[in-house]
Structures are given as C-alpha cells and as structure tokens.
Tab-separated table of C-alpha atoms in Angstrom:
chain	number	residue	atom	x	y	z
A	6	UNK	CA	-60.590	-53.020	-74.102
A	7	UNK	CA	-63.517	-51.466	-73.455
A	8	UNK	CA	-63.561	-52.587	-69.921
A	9	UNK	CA	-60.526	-51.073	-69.239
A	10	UNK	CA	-61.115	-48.064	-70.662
A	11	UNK	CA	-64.882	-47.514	-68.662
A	12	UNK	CA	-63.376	-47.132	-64.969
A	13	UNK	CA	-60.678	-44.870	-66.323
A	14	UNK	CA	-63.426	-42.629	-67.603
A	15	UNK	CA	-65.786	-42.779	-64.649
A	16	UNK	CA	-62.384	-41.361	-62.104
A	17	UNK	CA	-61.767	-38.401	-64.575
A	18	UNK	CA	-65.363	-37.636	-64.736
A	19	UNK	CA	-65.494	-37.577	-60.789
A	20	UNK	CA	-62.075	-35.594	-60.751
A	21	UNK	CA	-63.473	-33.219	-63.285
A	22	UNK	CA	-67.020	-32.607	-61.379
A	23	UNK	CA	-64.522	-31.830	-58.234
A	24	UNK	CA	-61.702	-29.368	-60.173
A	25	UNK	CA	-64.517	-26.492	-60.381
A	26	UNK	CA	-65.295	-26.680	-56.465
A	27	UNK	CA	-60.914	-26.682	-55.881
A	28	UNK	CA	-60.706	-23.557	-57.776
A	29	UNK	CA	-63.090	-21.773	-55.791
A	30	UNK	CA	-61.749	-22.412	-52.363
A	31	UNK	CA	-59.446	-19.769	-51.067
A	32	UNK	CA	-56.061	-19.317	-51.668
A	33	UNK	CA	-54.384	-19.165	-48.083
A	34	UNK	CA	-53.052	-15.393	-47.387
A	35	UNK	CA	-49.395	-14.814	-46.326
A	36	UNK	CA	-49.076	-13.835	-42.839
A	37	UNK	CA	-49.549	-10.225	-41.916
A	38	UNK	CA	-46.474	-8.216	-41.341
A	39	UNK	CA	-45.703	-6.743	-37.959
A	40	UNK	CA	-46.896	-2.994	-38.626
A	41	UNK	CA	-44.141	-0.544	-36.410
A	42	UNK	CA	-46.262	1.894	-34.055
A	43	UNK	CA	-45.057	5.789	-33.168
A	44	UNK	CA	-47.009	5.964	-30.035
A	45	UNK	CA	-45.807	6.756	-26.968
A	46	UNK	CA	-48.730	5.795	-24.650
A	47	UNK	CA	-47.784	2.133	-24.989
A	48	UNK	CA	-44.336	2.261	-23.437
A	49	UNK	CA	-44.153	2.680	-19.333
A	50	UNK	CA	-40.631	4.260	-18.452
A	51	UNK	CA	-39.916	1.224	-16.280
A	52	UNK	CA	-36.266	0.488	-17.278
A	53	UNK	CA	-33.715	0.720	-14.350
A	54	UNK	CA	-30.450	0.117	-16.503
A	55	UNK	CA	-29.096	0.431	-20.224
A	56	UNK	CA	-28.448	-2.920	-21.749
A	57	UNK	CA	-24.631	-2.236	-22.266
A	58	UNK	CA	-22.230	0.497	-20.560
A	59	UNK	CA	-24.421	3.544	-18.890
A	60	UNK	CA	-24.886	6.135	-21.255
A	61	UNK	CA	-23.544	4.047	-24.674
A	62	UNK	CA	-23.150	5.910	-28.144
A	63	UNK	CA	-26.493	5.173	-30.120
A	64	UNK	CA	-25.016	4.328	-33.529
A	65	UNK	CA	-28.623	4.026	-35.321
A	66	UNK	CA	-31.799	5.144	-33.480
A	67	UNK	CA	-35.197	3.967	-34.346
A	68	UNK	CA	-36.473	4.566	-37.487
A	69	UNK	CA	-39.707	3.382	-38.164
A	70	UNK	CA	-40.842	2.746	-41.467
A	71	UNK	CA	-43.818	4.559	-43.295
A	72	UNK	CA	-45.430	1.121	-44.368
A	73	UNK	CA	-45.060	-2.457	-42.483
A	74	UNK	CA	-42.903	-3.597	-45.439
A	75	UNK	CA	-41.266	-0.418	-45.729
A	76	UNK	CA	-37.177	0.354	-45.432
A	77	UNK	CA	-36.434	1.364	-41.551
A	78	UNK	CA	-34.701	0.471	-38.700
A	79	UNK	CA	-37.191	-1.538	-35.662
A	80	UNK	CA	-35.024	-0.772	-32.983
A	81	UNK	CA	-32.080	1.370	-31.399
A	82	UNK	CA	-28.075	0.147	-32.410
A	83	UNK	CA	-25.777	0.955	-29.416
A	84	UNK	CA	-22.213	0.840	-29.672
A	85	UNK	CA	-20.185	-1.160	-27.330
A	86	UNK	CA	-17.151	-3.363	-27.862
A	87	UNK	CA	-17.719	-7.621	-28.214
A	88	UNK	CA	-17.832	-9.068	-25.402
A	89	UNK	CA	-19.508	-5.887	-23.249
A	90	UNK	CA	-22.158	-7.686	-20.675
A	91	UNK	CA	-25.690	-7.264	-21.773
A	92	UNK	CA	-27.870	-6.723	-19.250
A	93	UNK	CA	-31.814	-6.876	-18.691
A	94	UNK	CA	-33.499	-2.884	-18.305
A	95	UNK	CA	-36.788	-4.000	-16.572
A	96	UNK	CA	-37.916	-6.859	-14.621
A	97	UNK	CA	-39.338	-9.715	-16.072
A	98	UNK	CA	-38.325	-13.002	-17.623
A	99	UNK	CA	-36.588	-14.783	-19.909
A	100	UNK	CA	-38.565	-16.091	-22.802
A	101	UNK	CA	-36.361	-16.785	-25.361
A	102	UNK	CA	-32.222	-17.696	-25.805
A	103	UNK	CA	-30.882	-19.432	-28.537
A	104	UNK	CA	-29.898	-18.596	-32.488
A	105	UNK	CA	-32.110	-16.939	-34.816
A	106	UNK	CA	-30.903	-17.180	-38.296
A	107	UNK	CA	-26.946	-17.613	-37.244
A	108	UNK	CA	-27.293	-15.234	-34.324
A	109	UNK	CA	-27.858	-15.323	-30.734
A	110	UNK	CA	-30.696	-13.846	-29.430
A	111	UNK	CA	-32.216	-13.039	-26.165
A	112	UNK	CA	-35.897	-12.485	-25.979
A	113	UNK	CA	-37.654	-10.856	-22.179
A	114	UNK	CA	-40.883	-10.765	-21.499
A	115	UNK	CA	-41.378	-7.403	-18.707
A	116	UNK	CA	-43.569	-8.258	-16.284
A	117	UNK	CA	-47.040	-7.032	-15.846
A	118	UNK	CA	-47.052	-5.734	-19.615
A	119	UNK	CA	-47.340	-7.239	-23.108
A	120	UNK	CA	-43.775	-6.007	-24.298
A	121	UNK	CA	-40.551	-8.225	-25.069
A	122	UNK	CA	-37.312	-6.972	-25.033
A	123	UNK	CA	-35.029	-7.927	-27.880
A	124	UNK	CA	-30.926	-8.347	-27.859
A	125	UNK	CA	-28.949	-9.475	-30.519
A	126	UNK	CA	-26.190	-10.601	-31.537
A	127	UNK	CA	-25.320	-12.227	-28.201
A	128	UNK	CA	-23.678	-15.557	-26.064
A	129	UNK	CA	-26.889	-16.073	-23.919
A	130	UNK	CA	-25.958	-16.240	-20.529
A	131	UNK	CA	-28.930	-17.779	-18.984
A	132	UNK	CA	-31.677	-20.063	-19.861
A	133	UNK	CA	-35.221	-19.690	-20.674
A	134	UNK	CA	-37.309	-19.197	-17.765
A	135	UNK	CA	-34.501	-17.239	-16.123
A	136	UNK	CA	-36.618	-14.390	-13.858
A	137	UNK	CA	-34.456	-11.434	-14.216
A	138	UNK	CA	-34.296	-7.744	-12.671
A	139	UNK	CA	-32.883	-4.721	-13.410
A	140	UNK	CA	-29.162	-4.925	-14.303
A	141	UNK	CA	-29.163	-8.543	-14.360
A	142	UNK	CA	-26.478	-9.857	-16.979
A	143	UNK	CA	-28.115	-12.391	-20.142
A	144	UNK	CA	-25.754	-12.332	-22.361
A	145	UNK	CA	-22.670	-10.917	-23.785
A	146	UNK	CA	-22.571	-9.093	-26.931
A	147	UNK	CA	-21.149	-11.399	-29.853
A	148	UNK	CA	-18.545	-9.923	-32.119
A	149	UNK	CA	-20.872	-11.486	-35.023
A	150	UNK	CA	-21.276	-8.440	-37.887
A	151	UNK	CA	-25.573	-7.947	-38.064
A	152	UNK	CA	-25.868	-4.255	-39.745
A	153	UNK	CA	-23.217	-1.781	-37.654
A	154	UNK	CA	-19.522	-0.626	-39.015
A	155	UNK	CA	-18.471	-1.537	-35.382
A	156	UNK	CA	-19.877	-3.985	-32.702
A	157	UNK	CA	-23.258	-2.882	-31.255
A	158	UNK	CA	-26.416	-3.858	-29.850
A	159	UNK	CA	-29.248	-4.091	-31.529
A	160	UNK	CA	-31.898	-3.397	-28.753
A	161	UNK	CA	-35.415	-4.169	-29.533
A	162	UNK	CA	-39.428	-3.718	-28.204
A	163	UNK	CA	-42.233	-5.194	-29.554
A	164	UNK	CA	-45.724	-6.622	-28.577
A	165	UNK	CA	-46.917	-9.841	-29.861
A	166	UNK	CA	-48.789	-7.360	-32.842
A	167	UNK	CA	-46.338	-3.939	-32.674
A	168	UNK	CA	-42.718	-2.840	-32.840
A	169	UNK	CA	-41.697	0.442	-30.575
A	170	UNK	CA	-39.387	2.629	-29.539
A	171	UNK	CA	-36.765	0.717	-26.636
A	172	UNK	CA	-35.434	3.834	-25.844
A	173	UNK	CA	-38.927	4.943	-24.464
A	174	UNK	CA	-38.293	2.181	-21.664
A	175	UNK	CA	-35.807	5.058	-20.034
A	176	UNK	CA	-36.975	7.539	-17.502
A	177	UNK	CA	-35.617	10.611	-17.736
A	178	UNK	CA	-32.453	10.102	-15.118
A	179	UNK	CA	-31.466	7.221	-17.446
A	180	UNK	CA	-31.926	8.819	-20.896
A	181	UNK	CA	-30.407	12.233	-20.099
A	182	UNK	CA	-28.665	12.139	-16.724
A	183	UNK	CA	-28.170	15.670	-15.200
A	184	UNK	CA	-24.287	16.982	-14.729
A	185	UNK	CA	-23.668	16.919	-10.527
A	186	UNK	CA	-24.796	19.344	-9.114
A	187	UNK	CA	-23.319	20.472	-4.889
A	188	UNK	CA	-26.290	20.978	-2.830
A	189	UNK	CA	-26.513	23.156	0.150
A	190	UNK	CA	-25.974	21.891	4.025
A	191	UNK	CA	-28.901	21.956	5.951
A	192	UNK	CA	-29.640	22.138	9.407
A	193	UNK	CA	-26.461	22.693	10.722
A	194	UNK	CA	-25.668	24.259	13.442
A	195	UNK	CA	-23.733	27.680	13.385
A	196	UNK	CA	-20.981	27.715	16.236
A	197	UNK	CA	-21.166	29.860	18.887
A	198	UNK	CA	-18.320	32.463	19.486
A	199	UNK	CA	-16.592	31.712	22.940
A	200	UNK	CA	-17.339	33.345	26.164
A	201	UNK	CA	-14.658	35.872	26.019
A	202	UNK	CA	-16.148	37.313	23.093
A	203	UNK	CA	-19.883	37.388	23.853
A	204	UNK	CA	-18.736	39.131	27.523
A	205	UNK	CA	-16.689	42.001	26.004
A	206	UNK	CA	-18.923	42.156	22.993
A	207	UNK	CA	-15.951	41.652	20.418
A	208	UNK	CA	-15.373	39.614	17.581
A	209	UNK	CA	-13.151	37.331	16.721
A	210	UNK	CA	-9.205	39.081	15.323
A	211	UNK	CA	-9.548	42.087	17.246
A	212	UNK	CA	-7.667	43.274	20.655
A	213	UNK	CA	-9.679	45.026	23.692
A	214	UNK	CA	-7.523	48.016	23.519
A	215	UNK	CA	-7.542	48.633	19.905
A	216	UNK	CA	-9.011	52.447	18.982
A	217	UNK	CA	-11.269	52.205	16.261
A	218	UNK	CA	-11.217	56.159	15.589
C-alpha cells in the first residue's frame, strides 16, 4: 500500500512545485481591434469609376465611430438594384473573392498603396489574382439583405491597421460632376462679305439706290 501510494505523492508534489510558475505566465491578449482613422492625407483621389451606376444614391455614408469598439458605420452604403455590375474604382488586383460569414465578398488591393477595397454582398466575377483597372466588372451585387432597407453596396477602405473613408478615393469630377456647360468656338474664321459688297462699300440687305435721308 504504501508503495502505491509513494509515486502518487512524488507527481503531485512535482505538479504542485510547477502550478505557482503556470499562474504567473501571461494570459494571451485578444487581438487588437481595427481603430477607424478621420484623416484625409492617407487616401490619394485615384478612383476612375463608382463601383455601381455613376453617381448612385448613398443610402448610409461613413460614420466612424468615436472608439475602435464603438457603434458606426466603416464604410459608404450605395443604393443600386441586385444584380447591378460592381465594378473596380482604381487599378490594382484582386486579393480576395469568396464568402465571408454567408456573404460574398470581393477584396482589391490598389496598386502602389497599402489600401484594399472592400465590396459586399456580391457573385464574384473573377478570381483571385485577377489584375483589374478602372471600370473593370468583379462582381455583381447579391440581393442577400446585410444592413440596408433596399439592395446596396457596402463599399469599403482599409489598410492592413486602419479603416477610411472610400468615398475619398473620388476626385472631384467623380464625386460632384459639374452640370454641362457650352463652350465658346475658337479660332474660327469670320466670312468675308462678297466682292460686290466690299466694292460699293455696302452691307449685306440693302439696295445701291436706297436714300438713307
């Protein structure tokens, strides 16, 4: 009996010696959240397209929140009806295009910067990999419900470490076109009066004999 009982005793005074050393060791941290930046000095105005339509209704713009965990919108909702083609704004490539919790998503990564563009929910159109340019169709726009009354986009921009402002991505002929405007003619010649005219030293619509007094 007492045999039995000795090794028994010996592993829970080795387990016990260790339990004090466990406890210290750090608990592992959750993972940061992604904090939403209001700057505008990250964002070039390099977009050459809207994602759907040309000028489309904006349902929700971006709200972003006061804290990372906070309540606000990371991204821009436009309206457009299911099925709309969405479209890539900037050059770059295709990073991402699958499902993301029960939704399609397409993710682009613009070239020559750090930001992704996000769409969702969407069909992908292409595959990863796919290098696209402005205007270039990804996906269509799914009639899946994600947080609108209607169909829309939800159009996203991030970096790997910060969310911003999509709509920032427009230059100013995209964002707010101008109403047409008629522009003069230049450099047209005026014609000259004929011969007749220029001899007597009359203008057109009147007669030689006609008294002006």
């Amino acid at each position: 009996m007492r045999r039995t009982i000795r090794p028994l005793l010996h592993h829970a005074a080795r387990w016990l010696c260790l339990l004090p050393a466990a406890l210290l060791l750090p608990w592992p941290s959750p993972a940061p959240p992604v904090p939403v930046s209001t700057s505008t000095e990250q964002v070039p105005a390099i977009a050459g397209a809207w994602p759907v339509g040309n000028r489309p209704p904006v349902s929700r713009g971006w709200d972003p929140p006061a804290t990372p965990y906070g309540r606000g919108h990371r991204g821009v909702d436009l309206t457009a009806p299911a099925g709309t083609p969405v479209r890539a704004v900037a050059p770059g490539r295709v990073t991402f295009a699958g499902q993301v919790a029960g939704r399609g998503v397409v993710t682009i990564s613009l070239t020559g910067t750090p930001l992704r563009t996000t769409y969702e929910p969407v069909t992908p159109t292409v595959p990863n990999g796919t290098e696209v340019t402005p205007g270039t169709q990804v996906a269509t726009l799914s009639p899946t419900p994600l947080h609108c009354p209607t169909p829309c986009l939800h159009w996203g921009l991030r970096t790997p470490k910060t969310y911003l402002n999509p709509l920032l991505l427009l230059p100013p002929w995209l964002l707010n076109p101008a109403h047409p405007r008629l522009l003069p003619v230049l450099n047209i010649p005026v014609p000259r009066q004929p011969a007749h005219y220029e001899a007597t030293g009359q203008t057109p619509g009147t007669s030689p004999t006609q008294d002006n007094h």
